[in-house]
C-alpha positions as a printed Julia matrix, in Angstrom:
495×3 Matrix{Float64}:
 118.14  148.63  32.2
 118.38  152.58  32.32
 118.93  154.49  29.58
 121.86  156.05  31.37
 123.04  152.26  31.76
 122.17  151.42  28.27
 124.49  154.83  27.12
 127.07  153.72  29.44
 127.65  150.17  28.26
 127.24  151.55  24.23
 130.05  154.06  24.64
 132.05  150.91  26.21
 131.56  148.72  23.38
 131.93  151.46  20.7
 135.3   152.03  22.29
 136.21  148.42  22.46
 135.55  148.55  18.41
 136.94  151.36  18.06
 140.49  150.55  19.59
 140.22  147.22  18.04
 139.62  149.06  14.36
 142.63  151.28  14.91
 144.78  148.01  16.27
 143.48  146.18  13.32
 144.41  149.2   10.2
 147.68  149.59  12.03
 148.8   145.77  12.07
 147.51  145.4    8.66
 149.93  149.01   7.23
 152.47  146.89   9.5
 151.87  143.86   7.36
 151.61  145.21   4.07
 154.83  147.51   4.43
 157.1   144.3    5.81
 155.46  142.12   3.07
 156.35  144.96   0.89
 160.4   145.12   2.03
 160.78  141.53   2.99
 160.27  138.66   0.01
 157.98  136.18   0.94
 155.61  133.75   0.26
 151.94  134.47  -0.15
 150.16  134.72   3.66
 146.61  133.87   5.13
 145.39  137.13   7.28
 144.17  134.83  10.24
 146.94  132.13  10.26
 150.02  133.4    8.1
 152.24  130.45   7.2
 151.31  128.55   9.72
 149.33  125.77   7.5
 152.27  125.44   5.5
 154.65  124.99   8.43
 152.42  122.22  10.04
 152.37  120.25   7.21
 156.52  120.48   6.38
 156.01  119.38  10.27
 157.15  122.09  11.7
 160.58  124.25  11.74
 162.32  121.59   9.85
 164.9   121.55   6.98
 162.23  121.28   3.71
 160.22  124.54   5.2
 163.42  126.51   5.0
 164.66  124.95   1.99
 161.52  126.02  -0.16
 161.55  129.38   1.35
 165.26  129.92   0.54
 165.56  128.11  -2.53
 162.46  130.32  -4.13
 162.95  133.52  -2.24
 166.8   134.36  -1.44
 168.94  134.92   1.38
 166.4   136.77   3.29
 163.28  135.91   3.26
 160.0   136.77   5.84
 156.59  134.16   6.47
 153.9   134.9    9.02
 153.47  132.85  11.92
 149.26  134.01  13.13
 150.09  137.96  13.66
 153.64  137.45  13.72
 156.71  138.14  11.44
 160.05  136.28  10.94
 162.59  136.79   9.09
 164.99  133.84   7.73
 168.44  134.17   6.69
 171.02  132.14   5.1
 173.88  134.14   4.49
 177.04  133.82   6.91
 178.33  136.9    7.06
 174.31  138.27   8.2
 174.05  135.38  10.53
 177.6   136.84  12.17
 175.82  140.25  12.9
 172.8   137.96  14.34
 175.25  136.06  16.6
 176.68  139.16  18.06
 173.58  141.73  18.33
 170.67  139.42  18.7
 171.4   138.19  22.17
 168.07  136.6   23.51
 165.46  134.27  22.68
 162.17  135.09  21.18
 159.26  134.98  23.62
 157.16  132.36  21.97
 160.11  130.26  22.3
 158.63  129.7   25.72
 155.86  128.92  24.79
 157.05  126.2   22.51
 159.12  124.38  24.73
 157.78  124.8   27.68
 158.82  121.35  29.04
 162.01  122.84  29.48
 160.39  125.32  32.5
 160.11  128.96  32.63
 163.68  129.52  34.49
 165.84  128.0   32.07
 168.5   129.84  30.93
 167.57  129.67  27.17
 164.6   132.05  28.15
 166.53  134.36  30.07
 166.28  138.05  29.59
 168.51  139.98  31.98
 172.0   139.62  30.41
 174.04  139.98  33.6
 172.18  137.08  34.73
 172.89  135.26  31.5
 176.26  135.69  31.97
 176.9   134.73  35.77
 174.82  131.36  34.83
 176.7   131.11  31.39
 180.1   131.43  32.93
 178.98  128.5   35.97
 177.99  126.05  33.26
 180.97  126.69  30.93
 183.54  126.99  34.33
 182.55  123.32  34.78
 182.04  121.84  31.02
 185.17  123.37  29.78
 187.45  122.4   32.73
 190.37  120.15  32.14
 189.07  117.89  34.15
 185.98  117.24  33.4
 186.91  116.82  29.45
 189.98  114.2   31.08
 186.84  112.53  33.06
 184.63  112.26  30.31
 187.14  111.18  27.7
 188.22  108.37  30.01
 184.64  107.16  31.0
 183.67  107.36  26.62
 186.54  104.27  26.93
 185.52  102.78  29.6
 181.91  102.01  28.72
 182.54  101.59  25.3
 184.5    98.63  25.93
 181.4    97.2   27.2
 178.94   98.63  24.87
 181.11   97.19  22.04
 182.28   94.08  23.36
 180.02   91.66  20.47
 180.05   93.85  18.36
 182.71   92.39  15.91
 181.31   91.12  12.42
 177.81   92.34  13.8
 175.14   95.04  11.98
 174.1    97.33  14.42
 171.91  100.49  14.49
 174.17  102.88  16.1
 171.58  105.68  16.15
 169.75  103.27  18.96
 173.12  101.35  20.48
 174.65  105.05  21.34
 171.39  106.17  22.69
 171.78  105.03  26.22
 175.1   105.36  26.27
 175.01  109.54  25.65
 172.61  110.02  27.68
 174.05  108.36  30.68
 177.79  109.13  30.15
 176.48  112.43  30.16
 174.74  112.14  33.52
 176.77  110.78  34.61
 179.38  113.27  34.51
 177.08  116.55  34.82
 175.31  114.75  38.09
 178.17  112.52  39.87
 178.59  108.76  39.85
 175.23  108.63  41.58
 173.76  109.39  38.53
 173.83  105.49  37.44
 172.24  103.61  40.73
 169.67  106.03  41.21
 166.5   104.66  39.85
 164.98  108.12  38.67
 167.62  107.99  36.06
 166.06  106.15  34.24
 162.88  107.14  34.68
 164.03  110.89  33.56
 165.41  109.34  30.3
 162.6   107.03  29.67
 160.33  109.92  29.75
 162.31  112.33  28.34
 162.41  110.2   25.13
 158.94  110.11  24.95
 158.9   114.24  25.47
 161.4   114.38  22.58
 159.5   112.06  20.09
 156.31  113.52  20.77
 157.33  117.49  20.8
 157.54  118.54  17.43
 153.92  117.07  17.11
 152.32  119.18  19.7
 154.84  122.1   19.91
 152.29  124.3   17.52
 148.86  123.09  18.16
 147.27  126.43  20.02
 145.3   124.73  22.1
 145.54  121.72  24.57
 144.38  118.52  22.83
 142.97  116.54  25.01
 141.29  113.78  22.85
 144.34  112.49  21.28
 146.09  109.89  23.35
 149.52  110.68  22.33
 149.21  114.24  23.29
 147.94  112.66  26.53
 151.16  110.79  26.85
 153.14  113.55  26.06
 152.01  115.49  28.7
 151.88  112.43  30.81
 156.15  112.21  30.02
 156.71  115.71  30.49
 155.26  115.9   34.28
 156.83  112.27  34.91
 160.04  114.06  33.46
 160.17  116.94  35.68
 158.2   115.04  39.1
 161.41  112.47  38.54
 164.15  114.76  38.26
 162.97  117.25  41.11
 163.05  113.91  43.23
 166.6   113.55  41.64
 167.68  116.92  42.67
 165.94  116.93  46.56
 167.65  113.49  46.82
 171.03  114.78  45.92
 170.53  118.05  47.97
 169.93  115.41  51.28
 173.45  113.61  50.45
 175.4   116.9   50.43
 173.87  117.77  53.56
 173.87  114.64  55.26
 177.46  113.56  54.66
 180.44  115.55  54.92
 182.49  112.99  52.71
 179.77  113.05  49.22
 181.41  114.37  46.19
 180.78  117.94  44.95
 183.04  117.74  41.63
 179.92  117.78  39.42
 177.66  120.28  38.08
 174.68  119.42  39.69
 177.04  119.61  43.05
 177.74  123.02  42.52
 174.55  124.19  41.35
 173.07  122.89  45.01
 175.84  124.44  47.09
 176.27  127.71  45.43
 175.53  130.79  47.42
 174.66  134.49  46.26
 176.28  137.39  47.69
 173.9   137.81  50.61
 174.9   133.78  51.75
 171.82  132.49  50.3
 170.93  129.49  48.1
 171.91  130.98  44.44
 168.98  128.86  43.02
 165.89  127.4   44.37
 165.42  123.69  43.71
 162.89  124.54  40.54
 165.66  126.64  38.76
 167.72  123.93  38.91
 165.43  121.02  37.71
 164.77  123.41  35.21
 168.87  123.73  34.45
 169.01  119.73  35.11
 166.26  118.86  32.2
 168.27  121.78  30.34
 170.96  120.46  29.98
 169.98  117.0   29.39
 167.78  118.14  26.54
 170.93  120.05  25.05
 173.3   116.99  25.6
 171.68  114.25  23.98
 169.35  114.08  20.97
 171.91  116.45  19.77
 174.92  114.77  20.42
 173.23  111.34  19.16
 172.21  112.64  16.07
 176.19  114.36  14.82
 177.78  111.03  16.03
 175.61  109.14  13.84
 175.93  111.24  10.34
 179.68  111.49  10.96
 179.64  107.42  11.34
 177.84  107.42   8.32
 179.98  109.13   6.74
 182.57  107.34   7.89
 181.39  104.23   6.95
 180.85  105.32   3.54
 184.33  106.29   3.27
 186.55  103.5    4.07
 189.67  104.84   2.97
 189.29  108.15   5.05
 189.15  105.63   7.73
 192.38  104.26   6.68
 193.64  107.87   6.75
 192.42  108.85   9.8
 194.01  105.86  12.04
 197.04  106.88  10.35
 196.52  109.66  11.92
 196.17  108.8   15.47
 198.48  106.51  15.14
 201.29  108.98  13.86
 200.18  111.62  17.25
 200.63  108.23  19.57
 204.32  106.94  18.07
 205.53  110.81  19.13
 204.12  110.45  22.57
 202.71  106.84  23.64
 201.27  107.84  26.93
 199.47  111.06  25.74
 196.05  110.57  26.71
 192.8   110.43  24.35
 191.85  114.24  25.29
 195.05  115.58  24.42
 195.21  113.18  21.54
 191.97  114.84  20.34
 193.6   117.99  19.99
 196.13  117.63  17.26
 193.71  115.65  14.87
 193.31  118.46  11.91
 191.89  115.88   9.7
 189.68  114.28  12.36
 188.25  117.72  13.18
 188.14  118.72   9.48
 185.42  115.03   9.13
 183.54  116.13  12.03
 183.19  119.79  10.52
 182.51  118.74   7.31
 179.88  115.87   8.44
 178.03  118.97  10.48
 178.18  121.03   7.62
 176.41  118.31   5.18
 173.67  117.97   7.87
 173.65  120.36  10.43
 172.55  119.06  13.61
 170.11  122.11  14.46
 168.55  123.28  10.9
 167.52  126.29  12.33
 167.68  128.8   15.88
 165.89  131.37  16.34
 167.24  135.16  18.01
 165.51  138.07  19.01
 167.06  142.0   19.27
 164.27  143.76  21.64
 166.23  146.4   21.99
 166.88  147.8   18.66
 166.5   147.43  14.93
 168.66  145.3   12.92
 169.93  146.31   9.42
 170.66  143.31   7.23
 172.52  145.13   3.8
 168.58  146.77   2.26
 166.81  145.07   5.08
 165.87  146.76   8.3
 164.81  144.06  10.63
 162.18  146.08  13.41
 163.38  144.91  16.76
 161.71  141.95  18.33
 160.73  140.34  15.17
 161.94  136.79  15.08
 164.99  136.06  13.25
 165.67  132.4   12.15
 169.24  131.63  11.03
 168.7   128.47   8.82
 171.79  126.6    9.07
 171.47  123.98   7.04
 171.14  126.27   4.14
 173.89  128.69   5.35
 176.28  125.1    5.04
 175.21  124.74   1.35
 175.89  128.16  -0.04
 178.74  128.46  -2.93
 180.54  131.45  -0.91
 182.46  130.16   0.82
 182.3   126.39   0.59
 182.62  125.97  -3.39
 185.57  128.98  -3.27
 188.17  126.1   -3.04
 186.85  124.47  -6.33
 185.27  121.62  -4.7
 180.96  121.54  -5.13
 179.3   122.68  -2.08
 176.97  119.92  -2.19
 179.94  116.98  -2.02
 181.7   115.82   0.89
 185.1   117.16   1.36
 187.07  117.42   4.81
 189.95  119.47   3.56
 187.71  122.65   2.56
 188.26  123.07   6.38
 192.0   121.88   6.53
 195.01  124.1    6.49
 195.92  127.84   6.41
 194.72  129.36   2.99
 191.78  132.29   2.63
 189.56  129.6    1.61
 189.93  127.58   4.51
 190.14  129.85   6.63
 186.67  131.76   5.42
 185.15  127.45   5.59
 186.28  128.03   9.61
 184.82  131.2    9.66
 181.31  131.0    8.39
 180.78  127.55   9.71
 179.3   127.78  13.01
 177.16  125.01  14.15
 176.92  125.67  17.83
 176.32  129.25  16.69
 178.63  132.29  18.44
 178.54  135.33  20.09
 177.85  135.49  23.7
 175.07  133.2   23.31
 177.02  130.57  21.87
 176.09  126.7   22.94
 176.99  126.64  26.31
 178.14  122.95  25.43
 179.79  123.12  22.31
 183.3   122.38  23.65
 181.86  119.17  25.72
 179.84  117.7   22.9
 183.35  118.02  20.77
 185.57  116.41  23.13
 182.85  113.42  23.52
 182.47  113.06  20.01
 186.26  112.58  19.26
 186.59  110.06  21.85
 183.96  108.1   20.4
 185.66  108.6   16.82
 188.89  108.05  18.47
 187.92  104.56  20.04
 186.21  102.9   17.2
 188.32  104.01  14.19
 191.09  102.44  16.91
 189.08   99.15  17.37
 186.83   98.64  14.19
 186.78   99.16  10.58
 182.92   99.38   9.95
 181.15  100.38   6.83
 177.3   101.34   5.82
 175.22   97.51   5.5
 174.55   96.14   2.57
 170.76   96.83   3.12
 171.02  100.5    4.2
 171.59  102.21   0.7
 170.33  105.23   1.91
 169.43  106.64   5.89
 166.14  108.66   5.1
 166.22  111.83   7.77
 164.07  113.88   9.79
 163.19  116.91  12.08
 162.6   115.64  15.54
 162.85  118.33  18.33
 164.59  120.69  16.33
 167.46  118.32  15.56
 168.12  116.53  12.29
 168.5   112.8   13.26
 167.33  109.29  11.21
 163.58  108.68  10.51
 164.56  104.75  10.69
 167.62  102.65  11.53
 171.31  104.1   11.0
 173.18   99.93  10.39
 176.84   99.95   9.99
 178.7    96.27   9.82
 181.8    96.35  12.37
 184.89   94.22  11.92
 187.4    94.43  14.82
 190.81   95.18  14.58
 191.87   93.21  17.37
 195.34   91.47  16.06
 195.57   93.96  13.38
């Protein structure tokens, strides 16, 4: 090698160091000035939190509560070379819901079952919107909420039928149920003799049980056979549904009479301003598995506490088929969606049971645009902001303003027209708001109530003797039972 070479490739690599010395003392002022402004818990240089998170398993409920609990309302922990910021307070997590409008990026890297054209990931707000207002056109129509309220009864008399003086483990009885009432109605009545149905939910269980495992290990791990079948389920997931979609797209060509009331209909037929297909068929496996994913653990997991709860609570039963009862002698033939509506104390349980355990501990929102200024705190933009819900549901302002303990259960903090009520409404927002509200939120209500609806109207059930306690768990970002959720059901048939 020349000495001219030699020169050459020293100045190269002195440069390289050089950069890399400047990157390094200007991410570690970066570090020591937000450790200095944010509170926090001690952090490694190389990994940050990251140790800590792993072992709480992830972005689950303990994590944030010992970070909250010591710390405050705001508090900041290093993920590798990355900040976030966690909040509690309602009134900061309003100003999140209405200026932090977009995911983070390593979001996407996280759940990247879900495919890089989802709309969670999406960036361009006009796009956001157009795709925002399809989903919600469709979810939120009158009928589809009369469609789906009337198909909850329909296969619940079936999925009920035994199920008088029996002990059953409704977190497992309601799983196939959600998850193909809900195809059912987002995809069409094909939805249920189509065998990649069930092959989509199969593996899509598997996805879900396995994801909060592998969501954070950096690099692919081969050797471990459940990571193996987790990656397995995820390509049998998306190879299944993409056969789902192409089969559907062949019927709605092929025959002039096929139904295009559903979502997945529309999303196949819509055209963009130049006459084109609005969405190639990725984007919309992509939308398919996304809304799936949305739909059901989460769903699965509310319906269960609220049970629970329920079950725990025998006389609120009494109260609330009192109720229903009282709406139905004013107008017999009203039907269960409208029924749904004028239930203050129904909606006031299903609050207060998603306020005791929120479904989704935590979501995470991103400003990229701008810094955010949080009372002292100025938040740099893109840092990741985490808006712990299940601590914002515990704090004394404004769920203890009423008189009644934060920590016990009690509907009417969220019933009637008084400032304290009115501030419960207010603050609690489990689907969270702002223009990036949950698409969903209106569906999943609706389908909730007509599952309360129909079993306070056909059982009296209460917690089994054996099941003192239901033990929980962070699965997938969701809340849900880390072993079986056994009520006893007694039917009121003749009652």
């Amino acid at each position: 090698m020349s000495e001219t070479v030699t020169y050459a490739v020293a100045i190269i690599v002195l440069s390289v160091l050089a950069i890399t010395a400047v990157k390094l003392i200007g991410f570690l002022k970066y570090r020591a000035a937000m450790n200095a402004h944010f509170p926090g818990p001690p952090a490694g240089i190389l990994f940050g939190n990251m140790l800590e998170l792993m072992k709480e398993g992830g972005f689950t409920e303990n994590f944030f509560n010992r970070l909250h609990d010591k710390y405050g309302d705001v508090v900041r922990f290093w993920l590798m070379g990355n900040l976030n910021i966690s909040i509690r307070n309602p009134k900061h997590m309003a100003l999140v819901h209405s200026k932090a409008l977009l995911r983070p990026r390593e979001t996407k890297k996280i759940m990247a079952f879900l495919g890089d054209e989802n709309l969670l990931f999406m960036e361009d707000m006009e796009e956001i919107k157009s795709l925002r207002e399809r989903f919600i056109g469709f979810l939120n129509s009158s009928e589809t909420r009369h469609r789906l309220t009337e198909l909850v009864e329909r296969r619940l008399d079936t999925l009920t039928k035994n199920w008088d003086g029996q002990v059953i483990d409704i977190f497992e009885h309601f799983s196939d149920f959600l998850y193909h009432v809900n195809g059912t109605i987002f995809f069409g009545d094909v939805w249920m003799s189509d065998p990649r149905s069930e092959r989509i939910y199969k593996s899509h269980e598997i996805v879900l049980s396995q994801y909060t495992r592998w969501s954070m290990v950096p690099f692919p791990a081969w050797h471990n056979a459940d990571y193996r079948q987790f990656r397995r389920a995820t390509s049998e997931w998306w190879k299944a549904t993409e056969e789902f979609v192409e089969a559907r797209r062949a019927a709605l060509d092929n025959a002039s009479g096929e139904d295009k009331s559903d979502l997945l209909a529309a999303l196949l037929t819509a055209k963009d301003q130049q006459g084109r297909d609005a969405f190639t068929q990725h984007e919309i496996a992509s939308h398919v598995i996304g809304i799936l994913n949305g739909s059901f653990d989460t769903t699965r997991a509310t319906l269960t506490w609220v049970l629970t709860r329920l079950g725990e609570n025998p006389d609120l039963q009494v109260r609330l088929r009192a109720e229903i009862q009282d709406e139905i002698s004013k107008n017999p033939d009203i039907s269960t969606f409208e029924l749904s509506k004028n239930l203050e104390l129904l909606d006031a349980v299903l609050k207060e049971s998603m306020r005791m355990i929120a479904t989704v501990p935590v979501l995470q929102r991103a400003n990229y645009e701008e810094e955010m200024v949080l009372d002292q705190y100025r938040i740099p933009k893109g840092v990741t902001i985490n808006l712990a819900y299940q601590q914002s549901f515990q704090v004394p302002d404004p769920y203890a303003a009423s008189g009644d303990s934060a920590e016990s259960y009690c509907p009417a903090r969220f019933m009637g027209k008084s400032p304290e009520a009115k501030a419960c409404q207010e603050a609690h927002r489990p689907f969270g708001a702002g223009p990036r509200q949950c698409v969903g939120n209106i569906y999943a209500r609706v389908e909730v109530r007509a599952i309360l609806i129909y079993m306070l109207q056909h059982f009296e059930f209460e917690v089994a003797n054996d099941q003192r306690t239901i033990p929980r768990e962070t699965v997938a970002g969701v809340i849900q039972p880390s072993g079986p959720a056994r009520l006893k059901f007694k039917s009121l048939k003749g009652k």
